């Protein structure tokens, strides 16, 4: 069990003894079989039981609750969904506003559950600071994005620009060009949330089996090497582990994100940096950086990882020296006083990426299958929305949740867009990532000629277009 603590800072901080629950050893007949005891599976079980307490639900987990991305992420609880601006663009102004409000309300919905169920996961709703830093092109891209949001009917109450002086009231970085402030984001201790949810759903009558890897699934049944579960509904809630359950791996690929955490920093250092209200922060480069100040005063900081050929899962998250040093470089550029700080934890995880960066919440009533995934790194909040939505779809409840453009109610899995075969996707992904790294290196050098800066940005933007 000690090895499970080493999967992240968050798991290392738990008082929970992490003793695995019994594995599945006997055949079962249930109403709903959920594969995976991460956020998606647990939220789905929670909302099903809240609305239909009589349901017999089994949760079947390959490791232990929170072993995957739910226990490894950066702790951003966002009131957003990946690609929401594209997904909502075709709606009327009134519908779009209602959908944005639904998304922005995710952190408050989670807060209500935490209060109702007595889950303490260091929840702090301080908003997010999307900073323009390191080079001036970040300000250009951020302002362009903010104008796009305003064109969709959002206002300063949803997202507002902060001048460098206003930004400094919350966060002080070395080269500030400004920031977008979004109030609808909270930070949490992710492992405390996932372990707390597991205890809550057990108390509601859900049976949770751990150390029970699923070897086969189909409409109406789930199998492990020891038992078969027959179910009216099957919910494969595996997100970044979709390649372990064919054919889900055609639609959802595992990519990695990697994180480091410093030793607890003294109050004097935090007085220099800020983040006194639990704000999340990142800088606006294609490195996709994200950070927070943990409840015990560490800097937790992550950035985009990689993709392995054929969608292989990464199991070894002992980060290499170069992986750690890239993240140290990135946060050291923001906070020069931390360039030599001691890093006590480094880890990573597999997350699910759907084709065209399009999250999905899908229900196939004829087959009795419901799926939510493709969160693309924004799953801490999106899983709550996914669990609520799948519960309404399974229970055939006509609510606003099921009428959103990311919900698929016809066509089953075939309605999802599949990824290209290998080696096309591996070559394409690596070409795109290399263009992002090249862009960042060029722009971060203040002596780079303007024509080279423009060329690097244009190439990275062109390559990024292939991802959508």
GROMACS .gro file of C-alpha atoms in nm:
model
  468
    1UNK     CA    1   0.000   0.000   0.000
    2UNK     CA    2   0.291   0.237   0.057
    3UNK     CA    3   0.357   0.246  -0.319
    4UNK     CA    4   0.014   0.398  -0.375
    5UNK     CA    5   0.109   0.692  -0.155
    6UNK     CA    6   0.398   0.764  -0.387
    7UNK     CA    7   0.176   0.830  -0.687
    8UNK     CA    8   0.141   1.200  -0.595
    9UNK     CA    9   0.188   1.461  -0.326
   10UNK     CA   10  -0.187   1.443  -0.269
   11UNK     CA   11  -0.193   1.070  -0.192
   12UNK     CA   12   0.116   1.112   0.027
   13UNK     CA   13  -0.073   1.366   0.240
   14UNK     CA   14  -0.366   1.137   0.321
   15UNK     CA   15  -0.435   1.013   0.670
   16UNK     CA   16  -0.637   0.736   0.502
   17UNK     CA   17  -0.454   0.401   0.554
   18UNK     CA   18  -0.517   0.311   0.185
   19UNK     CA   19  -0.609  -0.048   0.261
   20UNK     CA   20  -0.773  -0.191  -0.050
   21UNK     CA   21  -1.134  -0.298  -0.032
   22UNK     CA   22  -1.211  -0.662  -0.116
   23UNK     CA   23  -1.183  -0.765  -0.480
   24UNK     CA   24  -1.473  -0.903  -0.685
   25UNK     CA   25  -1.477  -1.283  -0.645
   26UNK     CA   26  -1.838  -1.384  -0.718
   27UNK     CA   27  -2.081  -1.328  -1.003
   28UNK     CA   28  -2.330  -1.046  -0.955
   29UNK     CA   29  -2.657  -0.917  -1.095
   30UNK     CA   30  -2.693  -0.539  -1.060
   31UNK     CA   31  -2.880  -0.248  -1.209
   32UNK     CA   32  -2.566  -0.047  -1.288
   33UNK     CA   33  -2.207  -0.166  -1.321
   34UNK     CA   34  -1.954   0.119  -1.319
   35UNK     CA   35  -1.597   0.047  -1.427
   36UNK     CA   36  -1.350   0.274  -1.251
   37UNK     CA   37  -1.357   0.442  -0.909
   38UNK     CA   38  -1.226   0.778  -1.017
   39UNK     CA   39  -1.422   1.101  -1.024
   40UNK     CA   40  -1.647   1.007  -1.318
   41UNK     CA   41  -1.751   0.672  -1.173
   42UNK     CA   42  -1.797   0.804  -0.821
   43UNK     CA   43  -1.996   1.113  -0.924
   44UNK     CA   44  -2.219   0.897  -1.145
   45UNK     CA   45  -2.284   0.656  -0.858
   46UNK     CA   46  -2.347   0.946  -0.620
   47UNK     CA   47  -2.609   1.120  -0.833
   48UNK     CA   48  -2.778   0.793  -0.929
   49UNK     CA   49  -2.816   0.700  -0.563
   50UNK     CA   50  -2.933   1.050  -0.470
   51UNK     CA   51  -3.217   1.029  -0.722
   52UNK     CA   52  -3.289   0.655  -0.719
   53UNK     CA   53  -3.178   0.505  -0.384
   54UNK     CA   54  -3.325   0.168  -0.474
   55UNK     CA   55  -3.071   0.106  -0.751
   56UNK     CA   56  -2.822  -0.176  -0.700
   57UNK     CA   57  -2.486  -0.031  -0.812
   58UNK     CA   58  -2.146  -0.200  -0.826
   59UNK     CA   59  -1.823  -0.002  -0.876
   60UNK     CA   60  -1.536  -0.214  -1.009
   61UNK     CA   61  -1.186  -0.065  -0.980
   62UNK     CA   62  -0.861  -0.210  -1.117
   63UNK     CA   63  -0.646  -0.060  -0.840
   64UNK     CA   64  -0.787   0.151  -0.558
   65UNK     CA   65  -1.011   0.456  -0.561
   66UNK     CA   66  -0.812   0.757  -0.682
   67UNK     CA   67  -0.520   0.561  -0.829
   68UNK     CA   68  -0.566   0.725  -1.171
   69UNK     CA   69  -0.596   1.089  -1.270
   70UNK     CA   70  -0.836   1.164  -0.983
   71UNK     CA   71  -0.554   1.126  -0.733
   72UNK     CA   72  -0.281   1.280  -0.949
   73UNK     CA   73  -0.414   1.603  -1.103
   74UNK     CA   74  -0.323   1.966  -1.035
   75UNK     CA   75  -0.629   2.038  -0.819
   76UNK     CA   76  -0.807   2.288  -1.045
   77UNK     CA   77  -1.185   2.259  -1.004
   78UNK     CA   78  -1.299   2.458  -1.306
   79UNK     CA   79  -1.641   2.581  -1.406
   80UNK     CA   80  -1.552   2.503  -1.764
   81UNK     CA   81  -1.548   2.231  -2.027
   82UNK     CA   82  -1.268   2.188  -2.278
   83UNK     CA   83  -1.356   2.364  -2.605
   84UNK     CA   84  -1.675   2.512  -2.464
   85UNK     CA   85  -1.652   2.820  -2.687
   86UNK     CA   86  -1.657   2.602  -3.001
   87UNK     CA   87  -1.924   2.369  -2.863
   88UNK     CA   88  -2.160   2.656  -2.776
   89UNK     CA   89  -2.095   2.877  -3.080
   90UNK     CA   90  -2.396   2.744  -3.274
   91UNK     CA   91  -2.652   2.811  -3.001
   92UNK     CA   92  -2.877   3.113  -2.969
   93UNK     CA   93  -2.755   3.389  -2.738
   94UNK     CA   94  -3.005   3.285  -2.470
   95UNK     CA   95  -2.914   2.915  -2.490
   96UNK     CA   96  -2.544   2.994  -2.489
   97UNK     CA   97  -2.577   3.210  -2.178
   98UNK     CA   98  -2.768   2.934  -2.000
   99UNK     CA   99  -2.501   2.678  -2.092
  100UNK     CA  100  -2.220   2.903  -1.972
  101UNK     CA  101  -2.407   2.953  -1.644
  102UNK     CA  102  -2.443   2.577  -1.610
  103UNK     CA  103  -2.067   2.530  -1.656
  104UNK     CA  104  -1.970   2.820  -1.433
  105UNK     CA  105  -2.185   2.671  -1.156
  106UNK     CA  106  -1.984   2.347  -1.133
  107UNK     CA  107  -1.758   2.458  -0.840
  108UNK     CA  108  -2.060   2.575  -0.640
  109UNK     CA  109  -2.238   2.243  -0.702
  110UNK     CA  110  -1.932   2.056  -0.575
  111UNK     CA  111  -1.914   2.286  -0.271
  112UNK     CA  112  -2.274   2.200  -0.185
  113UNK     CA  113  -2.194   1.828  -0.198
  114UNK     CA  114  -1.885   1.876   0.017
  115UNK     CA  115  -2.090   2.058   0.280
  116UNK     CA  116  -2.377   1.808   0.267
  117UNK     CA  117  -2.155   1.501   0.290
  118UNK     CA  118  -1.884   1.635   0.521
  119UNK     CA  119  -1.593   1.597   0.277
  120UNK     CA  120  -1.291   1.813   0.363
  121UNK     CA  121  -1.069   1.855   0.056
  122UNK     CA  122  -0.919   2.202   0.114
  123UNK     CA  123  -1.178   2.363  -0.116
  124UNK     CA  124  -1.101   2.731  -0.183
  125UNK     CA  125  -1.286   2.925  -0.450
  126UNK     CA  126  -1.035   3.195  -0.532
  127UNK     CA  127  -1.077   3.198  -0.909
  128UNK     CA  128  -0.807   3.152  -1.171
  129UNK     CA  129  -0.545   3.392  -1.304
  130UNK     CA  130  -0.456   3.326  -1.667
  131UNK     CA  131  -0.140   3.534  -1.689
  132UNK     CA  132   0.040   3.696  -1.978
  133UNK     CA  133   0.401   3.649  -1.871
  134UNK     CA  134   0.752   3.576  -1.997
  135UNK     CA  135   0.695   3.737  -2.341
  136UNK     CA  136   0.457   3.997  -2.488
  137UNK     CA  137   0.292   3.760  -2.736
  138UNK     CA  138   0.106   3.608  -2.443
  139UNK     CA  139  -0.080   3.934  -2.389
  140UNK     CA  140  -0.181   3.943  -2.756
  141UNK     CA  141  -0.321   3.588  -2.747
  142UNK     CA  142  -0.498   3.639  -2.413
  143UNK     CA  143  -0.665   3.963  -2.522
  144UNK     CA  144  -0.777   3.797  -2.844
  145UNK     CA  145  -0.929   3.513  -2.642
  146UNK     CA  146  -1.103   3.754  -2.405
  147UNK     CA  147  -1.256   3.944  -2.699
  148UNK     CA  148  -1.382   3.613  -2.837
  149UNK     CA  149  -1.551   3.535  -2.506
  150UNK     CA  150  -1.715   3.877  -2.495
  151UNK     CA  151  -1.837   3.827  -2.854
  152UNK     CA  152  -2.018   3.514  -2.730
  153UNK     CA  153  -2.214   3.718  -2.477
  154UNK     CA  154  -1.995   3.687  -2.170
  155UNK     CA  155  -1.907   3.992  -1.964
  156UNK     CA  156  -1.661   4.123  -1.708
  157UNK     CA  157  -1.859   3.938  -1.443
  158UNK     CA  158  -1.746   3.615  -1.613
  159UNK     CA  159  -1.392   3.708  -1.722
  160UNK     CA  160  -1.213   4.036  -1.674
  161UNK     CA  161  -0.879   4.179  -1.776
  162UNK     CA  162  -0.633   4.268  -1.504
  163UNK     CA  163  -0.358   4.518  -1.571
  164UNK     CA  164  -0.013   4.428  -1.435
  165UNK     CA  165  -0.090   4.650  -1.136
  166UNK     CA  166  -0.424   4.477  -1.069
  167UNK     CA  167  -0.266   4.136  -1.117
  168UNK     CA  168  -0.003   4.224  -0.856
  169UNK     CA  169  -0.280   4.259  -0.597
  170UNK     CA  170  -0.327   3.880  -0.625
  171UNK     CA  171  -0.009   3.740  -0.780
  172UNK     CA  172   0.334   3.890  -0.832
  173UNK     CA  173   0.535   3.745  -1.121
  174UNK     CA  174   0.861   3.857  -1.279
  175UNK     CA  175   0.740   3.977  -1.619
  176UNK     CA  176   0.370   4.064  -1.596
  177UNK     CA  177   0.183   4.184  -1.904
  178UNK     CA  178  -0.160   4.139  -1.748
  179UNK     CA  179  -0.405   3.853  -1.691
  180UNK     CA  180  -0.758   3.729  -1.736
  181UNK     CA  181  -0.932   3.667  -1.404
  182UNK     CA  182  -1.204   3.399  -1.398
  183UNK     CA  183  -1.400   3.378  -1.070
  184UNK     CA  184  -1.559   3.038  -1.139
  185UNK     CA  185  -1.258   2.822  -1.044
  186UNK     CA  186  -1.167   2.661  -0.711
  187UNK     CA  187  -0.861   2.470  -0.594
  188UNK     CA  188  -0.880   2.146  -0.399
  189UNK     CA  189  -0.672   1.859  -0.262
  190UNK     CA  190  -0.773   1.602  -0.525
  191UNK     CA  191  -0.699   1.281  -0.334
  192UNK     CA  192  -0.907   1.396  -0.038
  193UNK     CA  193  -1.199   1.454  -0.275
  194UNK     CA  194  -1.182   1.117  -0.450
  195UNK     CA  195  -1.128   0.919  -0.131
  196UNK     CA  196  -1.405   1.113   0.041
  197UNK     CA  197  -1.647   1.045  -0.246
  198UNK     CA  198  -1.564   0.675  -0.229
  199UNK     CA  199  -1.655   0.665   0.140
  200UNK     CA  200  -1.977   0.861   0.077
  201UNK     CA  201  -2.108   0.638  -0.202
  202UNK     CA  202  -2.030   0.328   0.005
  203UNK     CA  203  -2.236   0.479   0.284
  204UNK     CA  204  -2.520   0.527   0.034
  205UNK     CA  205  -2.520   0.155  -0.046
  206UNK     CA  206  -2.289   0.133  -0.349
  207UNK     CA  207  -2.059  -0.170  -0.338
  208UNK     CA  208  -1.700  -0.087  -0.433
  209UNK     CA  209  -1.464  -0.365  -0.543
  210UNK     CA  210  -1.092  -0.284  -0.568
  211UNK     CA  211  -0.796  -0.473  -0.716
  212UNK     CA  212  -1.043  -0.605  -0.975
  213UNK     CA  213  -0.921  -0.522  -1.329
  214UNK     CA  214  -1.193  -0.562  -1.591
  215UNK     CA  215  -1.084  -0.798  -1.868
  216UNK     CA  216  -1.388  -0.763  -2.093
  217UNK     CA  217  -1.698  -0.550  -2.115
  218UNK     CA  218  -2.000  -0.534  -2.343
  219UNK     CA  219  -2.365  -0.442  -2.335
  220UNK     CA  220  -2.515  -0.613  -2.031
  221UNK     CA  221  -2.202  -0.751  -1.869
  222UNK     CA  222  -1.859  -0.685  -1.722
  223UNK     CA  223  -1.595  -0.950  -1.655
  224UNK     CA  224  -1.289  -0.974  -1.437
  225UNK     CA  225  -1.062  -1.277  -1.420
  226UNK     CA  226  -1.267  -1.405  -1.125
  227UNK     CA  227  -1.628  -1.307  -1.185
  228UNK     CA  228  -1.897  -1.182  -1.421
  229UNK     CA  229  -2.127  -0.890  -1.344
  230UNK     CA  230  -2.457  -0.883  -1.533
  231UNK     CA  231  -2.607  -0.534  -1.546
  232UNK     CA  232  -2.891  -0.340  -1.704
  233UNK     CA  233  -2.649  -0.047  -1.749
  234UNK     CA  234  -2.273  -0.051  -1.797
  235UNK     CA  235  -2.076   0.270  -1.738
  236UNK     CA  236  -1.709   0.247  -1.841
  237UNK     CA  237  -1.572   0.544  -1.645
  238UNK     CA  238  -1.203   0.504  -1.725
  239UNK     CA  239  -1.108   0.833  -1.903
  240UNK     CA  240  -0.727   0.815  -1.953
  241UNK     CA  241  -0.732   0.436  -1.928
  242UNK     CA  242  -0.971   0.388  -2.222
  243UNK     CA  243  -0.714   0.186  -2.418
  244UNK     CA  244  -0.753  -0.093  -2.160
  245UNK     CA  245  -1.119  -0.141  -2.261
  246UNK     CA  246  -1.158  -0.181  -2.640
  247UNK     CA  247  -1.310  -0.022  -2.839
  248UNK     CA  248  -1.297   0.290  -2.617
  249UNK     CA  249  -0.934   0.347  -2.708
  250UNK     CA  250  -1.035   0.438  -3.063
  251UNK     CA  251  -1.211   0.747  -2.932
  252UNK     CA  252  -1.011   0.851  -2.628
  253UNK     CA  253  -0.633   0.850  -2.615
  254UNK     CA  254  -0.411   0.870  -2.305
  255UNK     CA  255  -0.177   1.166  -2.288
  256UNK     CA  256   0.029   1.261  -1.988
  257UNK     CA  257   0.062   1.572  -1.776
  258UNK     CA  258   0.349   1.608  -1.529
  259UNK     CA  259   0.363   1.798  -1.200
  260UNK     CA  260   0.616   1.901  -0.935
  261UNK     CA  261   0.568   2.033  -0.582
  262UNK     CA  262   0.811   2.233  -0.373
  263UNK     CA  263   0.879   2.204  -0.005
  264UNK     CA  264   0.644   2.417   0.210
  265UNK     CA  265   0.748   2.779   0.160
  266UNK     CA  266   0.774   3.031   0.445
  267UNK     CA  267   0.519   3.308   0.494
  268UNK     CA  268   0.775   3.566   0.387
  269UNK     CA  269   0.806   3.403   0.045
  270UNK     CA  270   0.431   3.387  -0.001
  271UNK     CA  271   0.408   3.755   0.090
  272UNK     CA  272   0.631   3.818  -0.211
  273UNK     CA  273   0.425   3.591  -0.441
  274UNK     CA  274   0.063   3.627  -0.330
  275UNK     CA  275  -0.207   3.366  -0.396
  276UNK     CA  276  -0.354   3.428  -0.052
  277UNK     CA  277  -0.710   3.325  -0.148
  278UNK     CA  278  -0.647   2.984  -0.300
  279UNK     CA  279  -0.628   3.112  -0.658
  280UNK     CA  280  -0.525   2.886  -0.941
  281UNK     CA  281  -0.281   3.033  -1.195
  282UNK     CA  282  -0.106   2.961  -1.521
  283UNK     CA  283   0.077   3.146  -1.795
  284UNK     CA  284  -0.063   3.164  -2.144
  285UNK     CA  285   0.177   2.954  -2.350
  286UNK     CA  286   0.119   2.632  -2.539
  287UNK     CA  287   0.322   2.456  -2.269
  288UNK     CA  288  -0.013   2.448  -2.080
  289UNK     CA  289   0.112   2.540  -1.733
  290UNK     CA  290  -0.101   2.531  -1.420
  291UNK     CA  291  -0.030   2.591  -1.055
  292UNK     CA  292  -0.170   2.655  -0.711
  293UNK     CA  293  -0.061   2.723  -0.354
  294UNK     CA  294  -0.143   2.410  -0.158
  295UNK     CA  295  -0.309   2.426   0.182
  296UNK     CA  296   0.030   2.347   0.341
  297UNK     CA  297   0.199   2.630   0.147
  298UNK     CA  298   0.376   2.443  -0.129
  299UNK     CA  299   0.391   2.560  -0.488
  300UNK     CA  300   0.230   2.287  -0.699
  301UNK     CA  301   0.311   2.339  -1.068
  302UNK     CA  302   0.249   2.131  -1.378
  303UNK     CA  303   0.283   2.145  -1.755
  304UNK     CA  304   0.189   1.947  -2.063
  305UNK     CA  305   0.349   1.602  -2.086
  306UNK     CA  306   0.356   1.365  -2.382
  307UNK     CA  307   0.192   1.086  -2.581
  308UNK     CA  308   0.327   0.733  -2.624
  309UNK     CA  309   0.311   0.536  -2.948
  310UNK     CA  310  -0.014   0.341  -3.001
  311UNK     CA  311  -0.169   0.515  -2.702
  312UNK     CA  312   0.028   0.310  -2.451
  313UNK     CA  313  -0.029   0.406  -2.092
  314UNK     CA  314   0.262   0.550  -1.905
  315UNK     CA  315   0.307   0.355  -1.583
  316UNK     CA  316   0.642   0.492  -1.465
  317UNK     CA  317   0.591   0.841  -1.327
  318UNK     CA  318   0.932   0.876  -1.169
  319UNK     CA  319   0.999   1.193  -1.365
  320UNK     CA  320   1.330   1.223  -1.545
  321UNK     CA  321   1.571   1.503  -1.460
  322UNK     CA  322   1.478   1.685  -1.781
  323UNK     CA  323   1.105   1.660  -1.703
  324UNK     CA  324   1.158   1.805  -1.358
  325UNK     CA  325   1.397   2.074  -1.480
  326UNK     CA  326   1.155   2.198  -1.750
  327UNK     CA  327   0.893   2.263  -1.484
  328UNK     CA  328   1.151   2.420  -1.255
  329UNK     CA  329   1.256   2.648  -1.542
  330UNK     CA  330   0.896   2.748  -1.616
  331UNK     CA  331   0.802   2.838  -1.258
  332UNK     CA  332   1.146   2.990  -1.200
  333UNK     CA  333   1.084   3.233  -1.485
  334UNK     CA  334   0.767   3.345  -1.306
  335UNK     CA  335   0.917   3.342  -0.957
  336UNK     CA  336   1.296   3.394  -0.971
  337UNK     CA  337   1.318   3.360  -0.592
  338UNK     CA  338   1.217   2.993  -0.633
  339UNK     CA  339   1.475   2.889  -0.895
  340UNK     CA  340   1.674   2.690  -0.639
  341UNK     CA  341   1.389   2.580  -0.412
  342UNK     CA  342   1.379   2.216  -0.307
  343UNK     CA  343   1.131   2.001  -0.500
  344UNK     CA  344   0.998   1.727  -0.274
  345UNK     CA  345   0.747   1.557  -0.506
  346UNK     CA  346   0.722   1.495  -0.879
  347UNK     CA  347   0.459   1.284  -1.049
  348UNK     CA  348   0.222   1.259  -1.341
  349UNK     CA  349  -0.083   1.084  -1.476
  350UNK     CA  350  -0.270   0.966  -1.783
  351UNK     CA  351  -0.565   1.174  -1.897
  352UNK     CA  352  -0.813   1.120  -2.180
  353UNK     CA  353  -0.809   1.323  -2.501
  354UNK     CA  354  -1.089   1.284  -2.752
  355UNK     CA  355  -1.057   1.363  -3.122
  356UNK     CA  356  -1.110   1.732  -3.200
  357UNK     CA  357  -1.068   1.805  -2.826
  358UNK     CA  358  -1.440   1.738  -2.784
  359UNK     CA  359  -1.560   1.607  -2.445
  360UNK     CA  360  -1.862   1.380  -2.458
  361UNK     CA  361  -2.140   1.251  -2.237
  362UNK     CA  362  -2.307   0.967  -2.422
  363UNK     CA  363  -2.606   0.743  -2.361
  364UNK     CA  364  -2.703   0.441  -2.571
  365UNK     CA  365  -3.036   0.330  -2.425
  366UNK     CA  366  -3.073   0.026  -2.649
  367UNK     CA  367  -2.733  -0.111  -2.548
  368UNK     CA  368  -2.755   0.010  -2.187
  369UNK     CA  369  -2.420   0.192  -2.209
  370UNK     CA  370  -2.336   0.538  -2.075
  371UNK     CA  371  -1.995   0.707  -2.115
  372UNK     CA  372  -1.847   1.040  -2.012
  373UNK     CA  373  -1.492   1.143  -2.098
  374UNK     CA  374  -1.249   1.326  -2.320
  375UNK     CA  375  -1.203   1.600  -2.060
  376UNK     CA  376  -0.856   1.686  -2.189
  377UNK     CA  377  -0.706   1.781  -1.855
  378UNK     CA  378  -1.006   1.970  -1.720
  379UNK     CA  379  -1.171   1.672  -1.560
  380UNK     CA  380  -1.187   1.768  -1.192
  381UNK     CA  381  -1.492   1.984  -1.261
  382UNK     CA  382  -1.609   1.819  -1.583
  383UNK     CA  383  -1.646   1.482  -1.411
  384UNK     CA  384  -1.903   1.631  -1.174
  385UNK     CA  385  -2.101   1.756  -1.472
  386UNK     CA  386  -2.051   1.419  -1.640
  387UNK     CA  387  -2.176   1.225  -1.338
  388UNK     CA  388  -2.484   1.443  -1.305
  389UNK     CA  389  -2.553   1.416  -1.678
  390UNK     CA  390  -2.509   1.038  -1.698
  391UNK     CA  391  -2.739   0.994  -1.399
  392UNK     CA  392  -3.012   1.198  -1.570
  393UNK     CA  393  -2.962   1.009  -1.898
  394UNK     CA  394  -2.975   0.666  -1.731
  395UNK     CA  395  -3.282   0.762  -1.528
  396UNK     CA  396  -3.442   0.920  -1.838
  397UNK     CA  397  -3.489   1.254  -1.664
  398UNK     CA  398  -3.561   1.548  -1.892
  399UNK     CA  399  -3.334   1.820  -1.748
  400UNK     CA  400  -3.124   2.099  -1.902
  401UNK     CA  401  -2.816   1.881  -1.850
  402UNK     CA  402  -2.912   1.634  -2.122
  403UNK     CA  403  -2.979   1.899  -2.387
  404UNK     CA  404  -2.625   2.036  -2.404
  405UNK     CA  405  -2.419   2.015  -2.726
  406UNK     CA  406  -2.164   1.780  -2.567
  407UNK     CA  407  -2.438   1.523  -2.493
  408UNK     CA  408  -2.489   1.239  -2.743
  409UNK     CA  409  -2.819   1.054  -2.715
  410UNK     CA  410  -2.827   0.872  -3.049
  411UNK     CA  411  -2.582   0.649  -3.233
  412UNK     CA  412  -2.391   0.499  -2.942
  413UNK     CA  413  -2.012   0.486  -2.952
  414UNK     CA  414  -2.020   0.511  -3.332
  415UNK     CA  415  -2.134   0.872  -3.290
  416UNK     CA  416  -1.788   0.959  -3.153
  417UNK     CA  417  -1.512   1.060  -3.390
  418UNK     CA  418  -1.228   0.807  -3.394
  419UNK     CA  419  -0.860   0.891  -3.385
  420UNK     CA  420  -0.645   0.823  -3.691
  421UNK     CA  421  -0.451   0.495  -3.698
  422UNK     CA  422  -0.085   0.474  -3.604
  423UNK     CA  423   0.171   0.589  -3.697
  424UNK     CA  424  -0.025   0.893  -3.817
  425UNK     CA  425  -0.140   1.012  -3.476
  426UNK     CA  426   0.201   0.960  -3.310
  427UNK     CA  427   0.383   1.145  -3.588
  428UNK     CA  428   0.120   1.418  -3.590
  429UNK     CA  429   0.116   1.465  -3.214
  430UNK     CA  430   0.493   1.487  -3.188
  431UNK     CA  431   0.518   1.729  -3.481
  432UNK     CA  432   0.260   1.952  -3.313
  433UNK     CA  433   0.431   1.940  -2.973
  434UNK     CA  434   0.770   2.017  -3.127
  435UNK     CA  435   0.622   2.324  -3.294
  436UNK     CA  436   0.492   2.435  -2.952
  437UNK     CA  437   0.832   2.385  -2.786
  438UNK     CA  438   1.005   2.570  -3.070
  439UNK     CA  439   0.761   2.859  -3.040
  440UNK     CA  440   0.817   2.887  -2.666
  441UNK     CA  441   1.196   2.881  -2.703
  442UNK     CA  442   1.188   3.150  -2.971
  443UNK     CA  443   0.946   3.379  -2.788
  444UNK     CA  444   1.116   3.342  -2.451
  445UNK     CA  445   1.437   3.487  -2.599
  446UNK     CA  446   1.398   3.867  -2.600
  447UNK     CA  447   1.673   3.897  -2.864
  448UNK     CA  448   1.488   3.691  -3.125
  449UNK     CA  449   1.422   3.885  -3.446
  450UNK     CA  450   1.056   3.987  -3.502
  451UNK     CA  451   1.028   3.785  -3.823
  452UNK     CA  452   1.138   3.469  -3.640
  453UNK     CA  453   0.889   3.532  -3.359
  454UNK     CA  454   0.608   3.575  -3.609
  455UNK     CA  455   0.710   3.265  -3.802
  456UNK     CA  456   0.729   3.047  -3.489
  457UNK     CA  457   0.387   3.167  -3.367
  458UNK     CA  458   0.231   3.117  -3.709
  459UNK     CA  459   0.367   2.763  -3.741
  460UNK     CA  460   0.253   2.663  -3.391
  461UNK     CA  461  -0.092   2.809  -3.455
  462UNK     CA  462  -0.116   2.625  -3.788
  463UNK     CA  463  -0.015   2.296  -3.626
  464UNK     CA  464  -0.257   2.349  -3.338
  465UNK     CA  465  -0.538   2.374  -3.593
  466UNK     CA  466  -0.488   2.006  -3.678
  467UNK     CA  467  -0.582   1.912  -3.321
  468UNK     CA  468  -0.935   2.049  -3.360
   0.00000   0.00000   0.00000
